[in-house]
Amino acid sequence: MDEQTARRDLIEICHLMYERSYVVSSDGNVSVQLGDGRVLATPTMTCKGRMTEDSIAVTDLEGRSLNDRRASSELAMHLLIYRERPDVKAVCHAHPPHGTAFAVAGLPIDQPILSEVILTLGCVPLAEYGTPSTDELSDAMRPLVKHHNALLMANHGAVAYGSDLWQAWDRLETLEHTAKIAILSRVLGGSRNLSPDAIEKLINVRESAGYLDEGARCQACGYLHETRLSCPTGDRPTPRSYSATNGSGRVSLSREELVELLSQAARLSER
Ligand code: 13P
């Protein structure tokens, strides 16, 4: 991508983030690789609603500054994603209210409730809490980056990434929209999950249409748990609920999840 387009798109996305209340004050950060070893990044402590092209920081892929702007304090988290995912060229981090509510409640966004989300985004897991701008945060995210396109960061916010700025933004927007719908459906009495058969068909469509490749089958979620599909590494996806805890350390399960857990325990005791 040429630098002029990258600068223009980065500013447009910063303004969108602020206008949609995905960030307030100086929250959030965005970066994009230029393809020549340089990275454009939002500067630290700058309101995304007031960003202009001349405030953009330029660094190399190690985070060393290449102009007179100080890049985001969370650039290391962006660089980790670039290292783990060579297909990723842009990263958007924000604190969108509904997605962040999941992160604060200690919940991933991984229930199979929306066909389009299974097609285009997949599960959004929850990375353990890590102090922003330190290795703790990158360490918590590292194991999840490879097979997911967006993550929640416990008690912090959300990050989404993609092959260009607009794909990263679209994924962040889908994450927030899904979280909002999930919360609203709970207010209405709870959501109904798609059937294993429906999930399997959606995963087949997303792979043949090229929305997501087989790597996304290794997500730490329940999508594949009941289907006949297996993930290419042979890893069995871990159902979400077994690792989901809230602040008190309690694990909450839906009726469906409890039945599955008890069936698994029964199967194990038969061996
Ligand atoms: P920066 O201003 O350093 O990018 O940090 C913003 C932020 O969102 C911290 O979580």
mmCIF file of C-alpha atoms and ligand atoms in Angstrom:
data_model
loop_
_atom_site.group_PDB
_atom_site.id
_atom_site.type_symbol
_atom_site.label_atom_id
_atom_site.label_comp_id
_atom_site.label_asym_id
_atom_site.label_seq_id
_atom_site.Cartn_x
_atom_site.Cartn_y
_atom_site.Cartn_z
ATOM 1 C CA MET A 1 0.000 0.000 0.000
ATOM 2 C CA ASP A 2 1.296 3.471 -0.803
ATOM 3 C CA GLU A 3 2.114 5.709 2.138
ATOM 4 C CA GLN A 4 -0.344 8.441 1.222
ATOM 5 C CA THR A 5 -3.301 6.028 1.156
ATOM 6 C CA ALA A 6 -2.145 4.356 4.391
ATOM 7 C CA ARG A 7 -1.923 7.732 6.173
ATOM 8 C CA ARG A 8 -5.355 8.799 4.922
ATOM 9 C CA ASP A 9 -7.004 5.476 5.891
ATOM 10 C CA LEU A 10 -5.359 5.466 9.329
ATOM 11 C CA ILE A 11 -6.704 8.945 10.100
ATOM 12 C CA GLU A 12 -10.166 8.036 8.803
ATOM 13 C CA ILE A 13 -10.259 4.973 11.065
ATOM 14 C CA CYS A 14 -9.075 7.001 14.093
ATOM 15 C CA HIS A 15 -11.917 9.461 13.499
ATOM 16 C CA LEU A 16 -14.439 6.614 13.076
ATOM 17 C CA MET A 17 -13.235 5.024 16.328
ATOM 18 C CA TYR A 18 -13.817 8.268 18.189
ATOM 19 C CA GLU A 19 -17.143 9.137 16.528
ATOM 20 C CA ARG A 20 -18.525 5.665 17.298
ATOM 21 C CA SER A 21 -17.378 5.940 20.948
ATOM 22 C CA TYR A 22 -15.056 2.970 20.597
ATOM 23 C CA VAL A 23 -12.549 5.241 22.363
ATOM 24 C CA VAL A 24 -12.657 8.379 24.471
ATOM 25 C CA SER A 25 -9.926 10.791 25.474
ATOM 26 C CA SER A 26 -6.592 9.405 24.226
ATOM 27 C CA ASP A 27 -7.650 5.725 24.299
ATOM 28 C CA GLY A 28 -6.837 3.242 21.566
ATOM 29 C CA ASN A 29 -4.156 2.856 18.944
ATOM 30 C CA VAL A 30 -3.896 1.880 15.296
ATOM 31 C CA SER A 31 -0.978 0.792 13.152
ATOM 32 C CA VAL A 32 -0.296 -0.328 9.594
ATOM 33 C CA GLN A 33 2.748 -1.795 7.872
ATOM 34 C CA LEU A 34 3.919 -0.012 4.731
ATOM 35 C CA GLY A 35 5.604 -3.111 3.276
ATOM 36 C CA ASP A 36 9.134 -1.652 3.294
ATOM 37 C CA GLY A 37 9.902 -2.412 6.955
ATOM 38 C CA ARG A 38 8.234 0.774 8.177
ATOM 39 C CA VAL A 39 5.148 0.991 10.382
ATOM 40 C CA LEU A 40 2.763 3.934 10.676
ATOM 41 C CA ALA A 41 1.335 4.155 14.202
ATOM 42 C CA THR A 42 -0.836 6.499 16.201
ATOM 43 C CA PRO A 43 1.202 8.618 18.603
ATOM 44 C CA THR A 44 0.860 8.028 22.337
ATOM 45 C CA MET A 45 -1.574 10.074 24.417
ATOM 46 C CA THR A 46 -3.371 11.648 21.475
ATOM 47 C CA CYS A 47 -7.137 11.889 21.010
ATOM 48 C CA LYS A 48 -8.091 9.803 17.956
ATOM 49 C CA GLY A 49 -10.882 12.244 17.150
ATOM 50 C CA ARG A 50 -8.339 15.033 16.648
ATOM 51 C CA MET A 51 -5.639 13.043 14.840
ATOM 52 C CA THR A 52 -4.082 14.646 11.785
ATOM 53 C CA GLU A 53 -1.658 13.131 9.276
ATOM 54 C CA ASP A 54 1.294 15.105 10.604
ATOM 55 C CA SER A 55 0.873 13.540 14.070
ATOM 56 C CA ILE A 56 1.450 9.966 12.803
ATOM 57 C CA ALA A 57 4.518 8.211 14.231
ATOM 58 C CA VAL A 58 6.790 6.127 11.971
ATOM 59 C CA THR A 59 8.795 3.189 13.345
ATOM 60 C CA ASP A 60 10.579 0.100 12.105
ATOM 61 C CA LEU A 61 9.352 -3.439 12.835
ATOM 62 C CA GLU A 62 11.314 -3.453 16.110
ATOM 63 C CA GLY A 63 9.488 -0.332 17.267
ATOM 64 C CA ARG A 64 12.480 2.017 16.788
ATOM 65 C CA SER A 65 11.370 5.530 16.031
ATOM 66 C CA LEU A 66 11.951 6.840 12.492
ATOM 67 C CA ASN A 67 10.477 10.310 12.936
ATOM 68 C CA ASP A 68 9.986 12.866 15.704
ATOM 69 C CA ARG A 69 6.678 11.437 16.980
ATOM 70 C CA ARG A 70 6.485 9.018 19.927
ATOM 71 C CA ALA A 71 4.464 5.953 18.886
ATOM 72 C CA SER A 72 1.740 4.384 21.026
ATOM 73 C CA SER A 73 2.868 2.883 24.327
ATOM 74 C CA GLU A 74 1.165 -0.315 23.126
ATOM 75 C CA LEU A 75 3.084 -0.640 19.882
ATOM 76 C CA ALA A 76 4.790 -3.789 21.261
ATOM 77 C CA MET A 77 1.407 -5.517 21.254
ATOM 78 C CA HIS A 78 0.931 -4.579 17.565
ATOM 79 C CA LEU A 79 4.434 -5.796 16.698
ATOM 80 C CA LEU A 80 3.768 -9.099 18.457
ATOM 81 C CA ILE A 81 0.697 -9.601 16.245
ATOM 82 C CA TYR A 82 2.761 -8.820 13.106
ATOM 83 C CA ARG A 83 5.386 -11.357 14.185
ATOM 84 C CA GLU A 84 2.887 -14.109 14.986
ATOM 85 C CA ARG A 85 0.763 -13.488 11.888
ATOM 86 C CA PRO A 86 2.689 -12.648 8.708
ATOM 87 C CA ASP A 87 -0.663 -12.254 6.886
ATOM 88 C CA VAL A 88 -1.600 -9.344 9.170
ATOM 89 C CA LYS A 89 -0.630 -5.835 8.050
ATOM 90 C CA ALA A 90 -2.845 -3.629 10.238
ATOM 91 C CA VAL A 91 -4.009 -3.585 13.876
ATOM 92 C CA CYS A 92 -6.793 -1.608 15.613
ATOM 93 C CA HIS A 93 -7.038 -1.474 19.402
ATOM 94 C CA ALA A 94 -9.945 0.257 21.142
ATOM 95 C CA HIS A 95 -12.233 0.106 24.154
ATOM 96 C CA PRO A 96 -15.651 -0.344 22.475
ATOM 97 C CA PRO A 97 -18.242 -0.405 25.279
ATOM 98 C CA HIS A 98 -20.060 -3.672 24.566
ATOM 99 C CA GLY A 99 -16.970 -5.681 23.665
ATOM 100 C CA THR A 100 -15.138 -4.216 26.637
ATOM 101 C CA ALA A 101 -18.093 -5.139 28.889
ATOM 102 C CA PHE A 102 -17.438 -8.788 27.943
ATOM 103 C CA ALA A 103 -13.735 -8.282 28.721
ATOM 104 C CA VAL A 104 -14.573 -6.750 32.085
ATOM 105 C CA ALA A 105 -17.041 -9.535 32.896
ATOM 106 C CA GLY A 106 -14.340 -12.104 32.087
ATOM 107 C CA LEU A 107 -16.241 -13.510 29.109
ATOM 108 C CA PRO A 108 -15.107 -14.295 25.568
ATOM 109 C CA ILE A 109 -17.418 -13.597 22.609
ATOM 110 C CA ASP A 110 -17.644 -17.115 21.300
ATOM 111 C CA GLN A 111 -21.201 -18.344 21.365
ATOM 112 C CA PRO A 112 -22.425 -19.466 17.921
ATOM 113 C CA ILE A 113 -25.376 -17.079 17.742
ATOM 114 C CA LEU A 114 -24.857 -15.195 14.461
ATOM 115 C CA SER A 115 -24.212 -16.814 11.084
ATOM 116 C CA GLU A 116 -22.343 -13.819 9.655
ATOM 117 C CA VAL A 117 -19.953 -13.727 12.600
ATOM 118 C CA ILE A 118 -19.039 -17.398 12.164
ATOM 119 C CA LEU A 119 -18.461 -16.658 8.463
ATOM 120 C CA THR A 120 -16.313 -13.555 8.760
ATOM 121 C CA LEU A 121 -14.763 -13.307 12.212
ATOM 122 C CA GLY A 122 -14.977 -16.512 14.246
ATOM 123 C CA CYS A 123 -14.592 -16.708 18.009
ATOM 124 C CA VAL A 124 -13.148 -13.834 19.988
ATOM 125 C CA PRO A 125 -11.297 -15.279 22.994
ATOM 126 C CA LEU A 126 -10.374 -13.487 26.195
ATOM 127 C CA ALA A 127 -6.685 -12.946 26.939
ATOM 128 C CA GLU A 128 -5.806 -12.874 30.631
ATOM 129 C CA TYR A 129 -5.179 -9.455 32.137
ATOM 130 C CA GLY A 130 -1.755 -7.942 31.550
ATOM 131 C CA THR A 131 -0.545 -4.456 32.464
ATOM 132 C CA PRO A 132 -0.923 -2.214 29.383
ATOM 133 C CA SER A 133 2.347 -1.308 27.613
ATOM 134 C CA THR A 134 4.298 -4.160 29.302
ATOM 135 C CA ASP A 135 5.347 -7.669 28.264
ATOM 136 C CA GLU A 136 2.616 -9.023 30.507
ATOM 137 C CA LEU A 137 0.024 -7.949 27.956
ATOM 138 C CA SER A 138 1.891 -9.388 24.953
ATOM 139 C CA ASP A 139 2.541 -12.644 26.856
ATOM 140 C CA ALA A 140 -1.156 -13.021 27.638
ATOM 141 C CA MET A 141 -2.102 -12.465 23.991
ATOM 142 C CA ARG A 142 0.636 -14.522 22.296
ATOM 143 C CA PRO A 143 -1.022 -17.991 22.477
ATOM 144 C CA LEU A 144 -4.265 -16.658 21.008
ATOM 145 C CA VAL A 145 -3.072 -14.523 18.101
ATOM 146 C CA LYS A 146 -2.356 -17.302 15.607
ATOM 147 C CA HIS A 147 -5.858 -18.720 15.239
ATOM 148 C CA HIS A 148 -8.013 -15.657 15.924
ATOM 149 C CA ASN A 149 -8.630 -12.366 14.152
ATOM 150 C CA ALA A 150 -9.687 -10.385 17.185
ATOM 151 C CA LEU A 151 -9.126 -10.704 20.928
ATOM 152 C CA LEU A 152 -10.579 -9.318 24.110
ATOM 153 C CA MET A 153 -8.078 -8.148 26.699
ATOM 154 C CA ALA A 154 -9.366 -8.762 30.233
ATOM 155 C CA ASN A 155 -10.299 -5.564 32.108
ATOM 156 C CA HIS A 156 -8.976 -3.493 29.240
ATOM 157 C CA GLY A 157 -10.494 -3.604 25.736
ATOM 158 C CA ALA A 158 -10.363 -5.260 22.337
ATOM 159 C CA VAL A 159 -7.970 -5.621 19.442
ATOM 160 C CA ALA A 160 -8.684 -6.706 15.861
ATOM 161 C CA TYR A 161 -6.306 -7.169 12.955
ATOM 162 C CA GLY A 162 -6.310 -7.951 9.279
ATOM 163 C CA SER A 163 -4.567 -7.824 5.943
ATOM 164 C CA ASP A 164 -5.218 -4.078 5.684
ATOM 165 C CA LEU A 165 -6.580 -1.250 7.808
ATOM 166 C CA TRP A 166 -10.147 -1.663 6.624
ATOM 167 C CA GLN A 167 -10.233 -5.377 7.339
ATOM 168 C CA ALA A 168 -8.876 -4.733 10.849
ATOM 169 C CA TRP A 169 -11.501 -2.018 11.355
ATOM 170 C CA ASP A 170 -14.335 -4.200 9.964
ATOM 171 C CA ARG A 171 -13.385 -6.956 12.384
ATOM 172 C CA LEU A 172 -13.373 -4.545 15.322
ATOM 173 C CA GLU A 173 -16.789 -3.290 14.250
ATOM 174 C CA THR A 174 -18.131 -6.864 13.948
ATOM 175 C CA LEU A 175 -16.757 -7.685 17.410
ATOM 176 C CA GLU A 176 -18.540 -4.693 18.949
ATOM 177 C CA HIS A 177 -21.796 -5.313 17.064
ATOM 178 C CA THR A 178 -21.809 -8.987 18.116
ATOM 179 C CA ALA A 179 -21.169 -8.105 21.749
ATOM 180 C CA LYS A 180 -24.044 -5.615 21.655
ATOM 181 C CA ILE A 181 -26.455 -8.161 20.149
ATOM 182 C CA ALA A 182 -25.340 -10.823 22.653
ATOM 183 C CA ILE A 183 -26.043 -8.455 25.561
ATOM 184 C CA LEU A 184 -29.433 -7.405 24.132
ATOM 185 C CA SER A 185 -30.450 -11.019 23.545
ATOM 186 C CA ARG A 186 -29.652 -11.782 27.174
ATOM 187 C CA VAL A 187 -31.997 -8.961 28.194
ATOM 188 C CA LEU A 188 -34.706 -10.655 26.106
ATOM 189 C CA GLY A 189 -34.248 -13.934 27.917
ATOM 190 C CA GLY A 190 -31.171 -15.459 26.299
ATOM 191 C CA SER A 191 -29.841 -16.371 22.877
ATOM 192 C CA ARG A 192 -30.346 -19.630 21.015
ATOM 193 C CA ASN A 193 -27.159 -21.134 19.629
ATOM 194 C CA LEU A 194 -26.964 -22.295 16.026
ATOM 195 C CA SER A 195 -27.079 -26.082 15.701
ATOM 196 C CA PRO A 196 -23.850 -28.077 15.145
ATOM 197 C CA ASP A 197 -25.105 -28.882 11.645
ATOM 198 C CA ALA A 198 -25.615 -25.183 10.843
ATOM 199 C CA ILE A 199 -22.162 -24.331 12.252
ATOM 200 C CA GLU A 200 -20.542 -27.032 10.125
ATOM 201 C CA LYS A 201 -22.182 -25.673 6.958
ATOM 202 C CA LEU A 202 -21.071 -22.136 7.808
ATOM 203 C CA ILE A 203 -17.487 -23.234 8.385
ATOM 204 C CA ASN A 204 -17.510 -25.043 5.036
ATOM 205 C CA VAL A 205 -18.860 -21.910 3.320
ATOM 206 C CA ARG A 206 -16.326 -19.599 4.977
ATOM 207 C CA GLU A 207 -13.447 -21.806 3.848
ATOM 208 C CA SER A 208 -14.676 -22.269 0.275
ATOM 209 C CA ALA A 209 -15.480 -18.550 -0.050
ATOM 210 C CA GLY A 210 -12.084 -17.663 1.417
ATOM 211 C CA TYR A 211 -13.420 -15.630 4.344
ATOM 212 C CA LEU A 212 -11.270 -17.576 6.828
ATOM 213 C CA ASP A 213 -8.927 -20.498 6.275
ATOM 214 C CA GLU A 214 -8.628 -23.794 8.131
ATOM 215 C CA GLY A 215 -6.341 -22.166 10.713
ATOM 216 C CA ALA A 216 -9.432 -20.582 12.245
ATOM 217 C CA ARG A 217 -10.720 -24.071 13.094
ATOM 218 C CA CYS A 218 -8.213 -24.227 15.938
ATOM 219 C CA GLN A 219 -10.013 -21.570 17.892
ATOM 220 C CA ALA A 220 -10.364 -22.039 21.621
ATOM 221 C CA CYS A 221 -14.126 -22.161 21.428
ATOM 222 C CA GLY A 222 -17.084 -24.417 21.198
ATOM 223 C CA TYR A 223 -17.852 -23.885 17.471
ATOM 224 C CA LEU A 224 -16.305 -27.165 16.381
ATOM 225 C CA HIS A 225 -16.952 -29.087 19.497
ATOM 226 C CA GLU A 226 -20.139 -30.764 18.291
ATOM 227 C CA THR A 227 -19.427 -30.827 14.565
ATOM 228 C CA ARG A 228 -17.801 -33.565 12.518
ATOM 229 C CA LEU A 229 -15.104 -31.128 11.421
ATOM 230 C CA SER A 230 -11.640 -31.363 12.884
ATOM 231 C CA CYS A 231 -8.967 -28.721 13.035
ATOM 232 C CA PRO A 232 -5.898 -29.154 10.776
ATOM 233 C CA THR A 233 -3.423 -29.428 13.639
ATOM 234 C CA GLY A 234 -5.459 -32.217 15.185
ATOM 235 C CA ASP A 235 -5.982 -30.152 18.340
ATOM 236 C CA ARG A 236 -9.421 -30.512 19.769
ATOM 237 C CA PRO A 237 -10.884 -27.067 20.379
ATOM 238 C CA THR A 238 -11.400 -26.360 24.056
ATOM 239 C CA PRO A 239 -14.968 -25.447 24.914
ATOM 240 C CA ARG A 240 -15.110 -21.868 26.148
ATOM 241 C CA SER A 241 -16.837 -22.427 29.444
ATOM 242 C CA TYR A 242 -14.149 -24.546 30.996
ATOM 243 C CA SER A 243 -11.767 -21.620 31.074
ATOM 244 C CA ALA A 244 -14.224 -18.781 31.554
ATOM 245 C CA THR A 245 -14.252 -17.410 35.072
ATOM 246 C CA ASN A 246 -15.592 -14.224 36.441
ATOM 247 C CA GLY A 247 -13.841 -11.958 38.943
ATOM 248 C CA SER A 248 -14.787 -14.177 41.893
ATOM 249 C CA GLY A 249 -13.225 -17.226 40.251
ATOM 250 C CA ARG A 250 -16.645 -18.804 39.727
ATOM 251 C CA VAL A 251 -17.386 -20.590 36.458
ATOM 252 C CA SER A 252 -20.848 -20.053 35.008
ATOM 253 C CA LEU A 253 -22.362 -22.560 32.587
ATOM 254 C CA SER A 254 -25.504 -22.538 30.504
ATOM 255 C CA ARG A 255 -27.766 -25.591 30.778
ATOM 256 C CA GLU A 256 -26.438 -26.820 27.418
ATOM 257 C CA GLU A 257 -22.833 -26.445 28.574
ATOM 258 C CA LEU A 258 -23.529 -28.189 31.876
ATOM 259 C CA VAL A 259 -25.095 -31.151 30.014
ATOM 260 C CA GLU A 260 -22.044 -31.301 27.728
ATOM 261 C CA LEU A 261 -19.652 -31.172 30.681
ATOM 262 C CA LEU A 262 -21.501 -33.961 32.493
ATOM 263 C CA SER A 263 -21.607 -36.083 29.293
ATOM 264 C CA GLN A 264 -17.871 -35.648 28.878
ATOM 265 C CA ALA A 265 -17.267 -36.661 32.487
ATOM 266 C CA ALA A 266 -19.483 -39.723 31.980
ATOM 267 C CA ARG A 267 -17.575 -40.666 28.797
ATOM 268 C CA LEU A 268 -14.255 -40.322 30.612
ATOM 269 C CA SER A 269 -15.398 -42.503 33.518
ATOM 270 C CA GLU A 270 -16.463 -45.238 31.033
ATOM 271 C CA ARG A 271 -12.905 -45.537 29.685
HETATM 272 P P1 13P B 1 -1.444 5.091 23.812
HETATM 273 O O1 13P B 1 -1.978 6.500 23.909
HETATM 274 O O2 13P B 1 -0.032 5.008 24.331
HETATM 275 O O3 13P B 1 -1.606 4.532 22.430
HETATM 276 O O4 13P B 1 -2.325 4.182 24.801
HETATM 277 C C1 13P B 1 -3.728 4.229 24.647
HETATM 278 C C2 13P B 1 -4.451 3.032 25.195
HETATM 279 O O5 13P B 1 -5.470 2.652 24.692
HETATM 280 C C3 13P B 1 -3.941 2.320 26.355
HETATM 281 O O6 13P B 1 -4.734 1.140 26.525
#
